[in-house]
mmCIF file of C-alpha atoms and ligand atoms in Angstrom:
data_model
loop_
_atom_site.group_PDB
_atom_site.id
_atom_site.type_symbol
_atom_site.label_atom_id
_atom_site.label_comp_id
_atom_site.label_asym_id
_atom_site.label_seq_id
_atom_site.Cartn_x
_atom_site.Cartn_y
_atom_site.Cartn_z
ATOM 1 C CA MET R 1 -9.148 12.881 22.832
ATOM 2 C CA GLU R 2 -9.562 15.239 25.799
ATOM 3 C CA ALA R 3 -12.981 16.894 26.221
ATOM 4 C CA SER R 4 -13.355 20.422 24.902
ATOM 5 C CA MET R 5 -13.949 23.095 27.551
ATOM 6 C CA LEU R 6 -15.668 26.481 27.325
ATOM 7 C CA PHE R 7 -13.806 29.629 28.385
ATOM 8 C CA PHE R 8 -15.309 33.028 28.891
ATOM 9 C CA ILE R 9 -13.006 35.961 28.067
ATOM 10 C CA ALA R 10 -14.124 39.479 28.954
ATOM 11 C CA TYR R 11 -12.062 42.581 28.325
ATOM 12 C CA ALA R 12 -12.127 46.339 28.519
ATOM 13 C CA THR R 13 -10.127 48.576 26.214
ATOM 14 C CA ILE R 14 -9.687 52.286 25.639
ATOM 15 C CA GLU R 15 -7.235 52.365 22.737
ATOM 16 C CA GLY R 16 -7.863 48.872 21.344
ATOM 17 C CA HIS R 17 -4.705 47.028 22.426
ATOM 18 C CA THR R 18 -6.378 44.979 25.172
ATOM 19 C CA ARG R 19 -8.878 43.760 22.556
ATOM 20 C CA LYS R 20 -5.912 42.427 20.608
ATOM 21 C CA ILE R 21 -4.561 40.787 23.772
ATOM 22 C CA ALA R 22 -7.954 39.194 24.571
ATOM 23 C CA GLN R 23 -8.197 37.955 20.965
ATOM 24 C CA ALA R 24 -4.694 36.447 21.209
ATOM 25 C CA VAL R 25 -5.723 34.617 24.414
ATOM 26 C CA ALA R 26 -8.870 33.378 22.639
ATOM 27 C CA ASP R 27 -6.801 32.150 19.664
ATOM 28 C CA THR R 28 -4.423 30.267 21.995
ATOM 29 C CA ILE R 29 -7.327 28.567 23.776
ATOM 30 C CA GLU R 30 -9.064 27.657 20.512
ATOM 31 C CA LYS R 31 -5.825 26.265 19.124
ATOM 32 C CA ALA R 32 -5.715 23.988 22.187
ATOM 33 C CA GLY R 33 -9.088 22.593 21.056
ATOM 34 C CA HIS R 34 -11.426 24.517 23.379
ATOM 35 C CA ARG R 35 -14.320 26.922 22.846
ATOM 36 C CA VAL R 36 -14.341 30.613 23.707
ATOM 37 C CA ARG R 37 -16.911 33.362 24.310
ATOM 38 C CA LEU R 38 -15.267 36.765 23.908
ATOM 39 C CA MET R 39 -16.994 39.890 25.282
ATOM 40 C CA ASN R 40 -16.154 43.581 25.540
ATOM 41 C CA VAL R 41 -17.548 44.673 28.928
ATOM 42 C CA GLY R 42 -17.911 48.228 27.627
ATOM 43 C CA GLU R 43 -20.407 47.066 25.011
ATOM 44 C CA LEU R 44 -22.591 44.853 27.185
ATOM 45 C CA ILE R 45 -26.209 45.922 27.340
ATOM 46 C CA GLU R 46 -28.012 42.654 27.973
ATOM 47 C CA TYR R 47 -26.038 39.478 28.361
ATOM 48 C CA THR R 48 -26.206 36.034 29.880
ATOM 49 C CA LEU R 49 -23.309 34.316 31.562
ATOM 50 C CA GLU R 50 -23.360 30.678 30.533
ATOM 51 C CA PRO R 51 -21.808 27.957 32.653
ATOM 52 C CA ALA R 52 -18.123 27.941 31.713
ATOM 53 C CA ASP R 53 -15.054 25.903 32.641
ATOM 54 C CA GLY R 54 -12.986 29.010 33.260
ATOM 55 C CA VAL R 55 -12.842 32.740 32.812
ATOM 56 C CA ILE R 56 -10.086 35.165 31.822
ATOM 57 C CA LEU R 57 -10.547 38.914 32.242
ATOM 58 C CA CYS R 58 -8.245 41.453 30.556
ATOM 59 C CA ALA R 59 -8.026 45.186 31.316
ATOM 60 C CA PRO R 60 -5.576 48.049 30.737
ATOM 61 C CA ILE R 61 -4.322 50.576 33.266
ATOM 62 C CA HIS R 62 -4.921 54.197 32.269
ATOM 63 C CA GLY R 63 -4.043 57.007 34.647
ATOM 64 C CA GLY R 64 -3.396 54.501 37.438
ATOM 65 C CA HIS R 65 -6.798 52.756 37.130
ATOM 66 C CA TYR R 66 -8.668 50.069 35.244
ATOM 67 C CA PRO R 67 -11.604 51.442 33.214
ATOM 68 C CA GLN R 68 -14.715 52.024 35.343
ATOM 69 C CA PRO R 69 -17.014 49.798 33.185
ATOM 70 C CA PHE R 70 -14.548 46.958 33.837
ATOM 71 C CA LEU R 71 -14.589 47.532 37.616
ATOM 72 C CA ASP R 72 -18.405 47.719 37.537
ATOM 73 C CA PHE R 73 -18.624 44.441 35.605
ATOM 74 C CA VAL R 74 -16.255 42.614 37.963
ATOM 75 C CA GLU R 75 -18.063 43.872 41.050
ATOM 76 C CA ARG R 76 -21.487 42.997 39.616
ATOM 77 C CA GLU R 77 -20.379 39.483 38.623
ATOM 78 C CA SER R 78 -17.951 38.754 41.473
ATOM 79 C CA VAL R 79 -19.992 35.805 42.804
ATOM 80 C CA TRP R 80 -20.159 34.174 39.361
ATOM 81 C CA LEU R 81 -16.466 34.873 38.737
ATOM 82 C CA SER R 82 -15.459 33.506 42.131
ATOM 83 C CA GLY R 83 -17.200 30.207 41.422
ATOM 84 C CA LEU R 84 -14.958 29.434 38.421
ATOM 85 C CA PRO R 85 -11.265 28.923 37.762
ATOM 86 C CA SER R 86 -10.281 32.463 36.842
ATOM 87 C CA ALA R 87 -7.318 34.452 35.566
ATOM 88 C CA PHE R 88 -6.570 38.101 34.974
ATOM 89 C CA VAL R 89 -4.379 39.810 32.370
ATOM 90 C CA SER R 90 -3.423 43.326 33.472
ATOM 91 C CA VAL R 91 -2.119 45.517 30.641
ATOM 92 C CA SER R 92 0.164 48.454 31.398
ATOM 93 C CA LEU R 93 3.250 50.336 30.381
ATOM 94 C CA SER R 94 4.851 50.425 33.816
ATOM 95 C CA ILE R 95 5.363 46.660 33.884
ATOM 96 C CA THR R 96 8.165 47.223 31.323
ATOM 97 C CA SER R 97 9.814 49.932 33.446
ATOM 98 C CA ASP R 98 13.438 49.564 34.602
ATOM 99 C CA ASN R 99 12.278 51.047 37.883
ATOM 100 C CA ALA R 100 11.175 48.315 40.336
ATOM 101 C CA ASP R 101 8.875 50.747 42.208
ATOM 102 C CA GLU R 102 6.885 51.381 39.040
ATOM 103 C CA ARG R 103 6.529 47.661 38.384
ATOM 104 C CA THR R 104 5.424 47.191 41.995
ATOM 105 C CA GLU R 105 2.899 49.985 41.576
ATOM 106 C CA VAL R 106 1.057 48.206 38.742
ATOM 107 C CA ARG R 107 1.248 44.888 40.603
ATOM 108 C CA ASN R 108 -0.399 46.629 43.561
ATOM 109 C CA ILE R 109 -3.131 48.068 41.320
ATOM 110 C CA ALA R 110 -3.916 44.508 40.156
ATOM 111 C CA GLU R 111 -3.886 43.159 43.710
ATOM 112 C CA ALA R 112 -6.232 45.925 44.890
ATOM 113 C CA LEU R 113 -8.857 44.637 42.444
ATOM 114 C CA ALA R 114 -9.860 41.923 44.923
ATOM 115 C CA ASP R 115 -10.649 44.450 47.672
ATOM 116 C CA ALA R 116 -12.435 46.781 45.268
ATOM 117 C CA THR R 117 -14.614 44.143 43.593
ATOM 118 C CA GLY R 118 -14.682 40.966 45.707
ATOM 119 C CA TRP R 119 -13.021 38.899 42.937
ATOM 120 C CA ALA R 120 -9.552 37.421 43.414
ATOM 121 C CA PRO R 121 -8.266 35.653 40.278
ATOM 122 C CA GLN R 122 -6.214 32.488 40.791
ATOM 123 C CA ALA R 123 -3.589 33.577 38.280
ATOM 124 C CA VAL R 124 -2.448 37.046 37.181
ATOM 125 C CA HIS R 125 -0.337 37.917 34.157
ATOM 126 C CA HIS R 126 1.105 41.394 33.618
ATOM 127 C CA ALA R 127 1.342 42.153 29.907
ATOM 128 C CA ALA R 128 3.087 45.216 28.522
ATOM 129 C CA GLY R 129 0.737 47.273 26.374
ATOM 130 C CA ALA R 130 1.164 49.427 23.301
ATOM 131 C CA LEU R 131 1.933 53.033 22.478
ATOM 132 C CA ARG R 132 -0.272 54.029 19.553
ATOM 133 C CA TYR R 133 1.067 57.553 19.244
ATOM 134 C CA THR R 134 -0.247 58.138 15.728
ATOM 135 C CA GLU R 135 -3.814 57.373 16.881
ATOM 136 C CA TYR R 136 -3.824 59.670 19.943
ATOM 137 C CA ASP R 137 -5.053 63.231 19.965
ATOM 138 C CA PHE R 138 -2.593 65.957 20.950
ATOM 139 C CA PHE R 139 -3.231 65.759 24.688
ATOM 140 C CA LYS R 140 -3.133 61.977 24.889
ATOM 141 C CA ARG R 141 0.052 61.869 22.801
ATOM 142 C CA TRP R 142 1.668 64.323 25.213
ATOM 143 C CA MET R 143 0.540 62.285 28.244
ATOM 144 C CA ALA R 144 1.646 58.967 26.737
ATOM 145 C CA ARG R 145 5.045 60.379 25.690
ATOM 146 C CA ARG R 146 5.639 61.743 29.184
ATOM 147 C CA LEU R 147 4.665 58.423 30.748
ATOM 148 C CA ALA R 148 6.854 56.494 28.279
ATOM 149 C CA GLY R 149 9.815 58.826 28.891
ATOM 150 C CA SER R 150 9.707 58.223 32.616
ATOM 151 C CA ARG R 151 9.475 54.439 32.118
ATOM 152 C CA GLY R 152 12.277 54.018 29.583
ATOM 153 C CA ALA R 153 9.720 53.168 26.856
ATOM 154 C CA PRO R 154 9.907 54.482 23.245
ATOM 155 C CA VAL R 155 9.140 58.209 22.825
ATOM 156 C CA ASP R 156 9.196 58.580 19.014
ATOM 157 C CA THR R 157 5.650 59.875 18.549
ATOM 158 C CA GLY R 158 5.789 59.433 14.771
ATOM 159 C CA ARG R 159 5.387 55.652 15.164
ATOM 160 C CA ASN R 160 3.434 53.063 17.133
ATOM 161 C CA PHE R 161 4.992 50.456 19.427
ATOM 162 C CA GLU R 162 3.735 47.091 20.685
ATOM 163 C CA LEU R 163 5.604 46.080 23.814
ATOM 164 C CA THR R 164 3.613 42.911 24.506
ATOM 165 C CA ASP R 165 5.514 39.632 24.874
ATOM 166 C CA TRP R 166 3.109 37.473 22.834
ATOM 167 C CA PRO R 167 4.779 34.090 23.532
ATOM 168 C CA ALA R 168 4.680 34.801 27.311
ATOM 169 C CA LEU R 169 0.971 35.664 27.042
ATOM 170 C CA ALA R 170 0.253 32.435 25.120
ATOM 171 C CA ALA R 171 2.219 30.409 27.687
ATOM 172 C CA PHE R 172 0.171 31.965 30.504
ATOM 173 C CA ALA R 173 -3.109 31.099 28.733
ATOM 174 C CA GLU R 174 -1.954 27.518 28.073
ATOM 175 C CA THR R 175 -0.933 26.983 31.701
ATOM 176 C CA PHE R 176 -4.227 28.396 32.944
ATOM 177 C CA VAL R 177 -6.284 26.210 30.604
ATOM 178 C CA ALA R 178 -4.376 23.112 31.716
ATOM 179 C CA SER R 179 -5.015 23.999 35.385
ATOM 180 C CA ALA R 180 -8.746 24.549 34.768
ATOM 181 C CA ARG R 181 -9.381 20.960 33.638
ATOM 182 C CA PRO R 182 -12.199 19.616 35.879
ATOM 183 C CA ASP R 183 -10.680 16.108 36.088
ATOM 184 C CA ARG R 184 -7.198 17.345 36.942
HETATM 185 C C1 FMN A 201 -3.517 58.399 28.259
HETATM 186 C C2 FMN A 201 -2.824 57.146 28.722
HETATM 187 C C3 FMN A 201 -2.636 56.914 30.088
HETATM 188 C C4 FMN A 201 -1.962 55.770 30.525
HETATM 189 N N1 FMN A 201 -1.755 55.583 31.853
HETATM 190 C C5 FMN A 201 -1.010 54.518 32.266
HETATM 191 C C6 FMN A 201 -0.696 54.347 33.650
HETATM 192 O O1 FMN A 201 -1.122 55.100 34.520
HETATM 193 N N2 FMN A 201 0.110 53.302 34.001
HETATM 194 C C7 FMN A 201 0.605 52.423 33.075
HETATM 195 O O2 FMN A 201 1.350 51.524 33.449
HETATM 196 N N3 FMN A 201 0.282 52.525 31.756
HETATM 197 C C8 FMN A 201 -0.503 53.555 31.336
HETATM 198 N N4 FMN A 201 -0.798 53.696 30.007
HETATM 199 C C9 FMN A 201 -0.356 52.666 29.060
HETATM 200 C C10 FMN A 201 -1.530 51.749 28.683
HETATM 201 O O3 FMN A 201 -1.803 50.832 29.715
HETATM 202 C C11 FMN A 201 -1.194 51.014 27.382
HETATM 203 O O4 FMN A 201 -1.077 51.971 26.345
HETATM 204 C C12 FMN A 201 -2.224 49.956 26.991
HETATM 205 O O5 FMN A 201 -1.765 49.273 25.836
HETATM 206 C C13 FMN A 201 -3.599 50.566 26.752
HETATM 207 O O6 FMN A 201 -4.520 49.540 26.503
HETATM 208 P P1 FMN A 201 -5.805 49.768 25.588
HETATM 209 O O7 FMN A 201 -5.281 50.040 24.168
HETATM 210 O O8 FMN A 201 -6.551 48.491 25.636
HETATM 211 O O9 FMN A 201 -6.589 50.908 26.129
HETATM 212 C C14 FMN A 201 -1.485 54.817 29.568
HETATM 213 C C15 FMN A 201 -1.708 55.042 28.197
HETATM 214 C C16 FMN A 201 -2.365 56.190 27.761
HETATM 215 C C17 FMN A 201 -2.577 56.402 26.289
#
């Protein structure tokens, strides 16, 4: 049997969907027989980064940016992150847009992470996020509906929508894990 590896998964979330994405990545990796440490970077007070065989970070785009606690974490730990096989899952609505410029815009936001923080992941996956209209306050619902309308995403604010392609996310995690094997 192949040796079990340890993967570190850190995520940021504002509305909770990226937590679900990070958990799905963790489940995929565990199903492949490996171990996982899952952390929310927004809740870290004191922590230790153990030696790991690979790391996957997950963060959503809100208002054209990743959450500041996520950027702070990546910048603070960029040396540690850069010493490991690493992958990034960027969560957004625009990646589902019919408009190529909007898809390019979120790809550029992910690429700019390396300049902003000093960490360049070896693999990047763009996952479509969720619209949790019923959980937003009035202002956020208005903002999200406007954004969705301009991206061809659902605008029925009486319901919630998950736009994530779960099998594509699992395939990305499996490919990354296979590439992280030290004896490859
Ligand atoms: C107030 C608000 C602003 C958003 N801004 C953007 C944006 O600028 N670009 C984008 O592609 N998606 C945007 N989204 C979509 C989010 O990336 C998507 O809802 C994601 O699932 C949020 O992840 P979270 O639940 O982990 O916070 C926005 C969503 C909300 C509610």
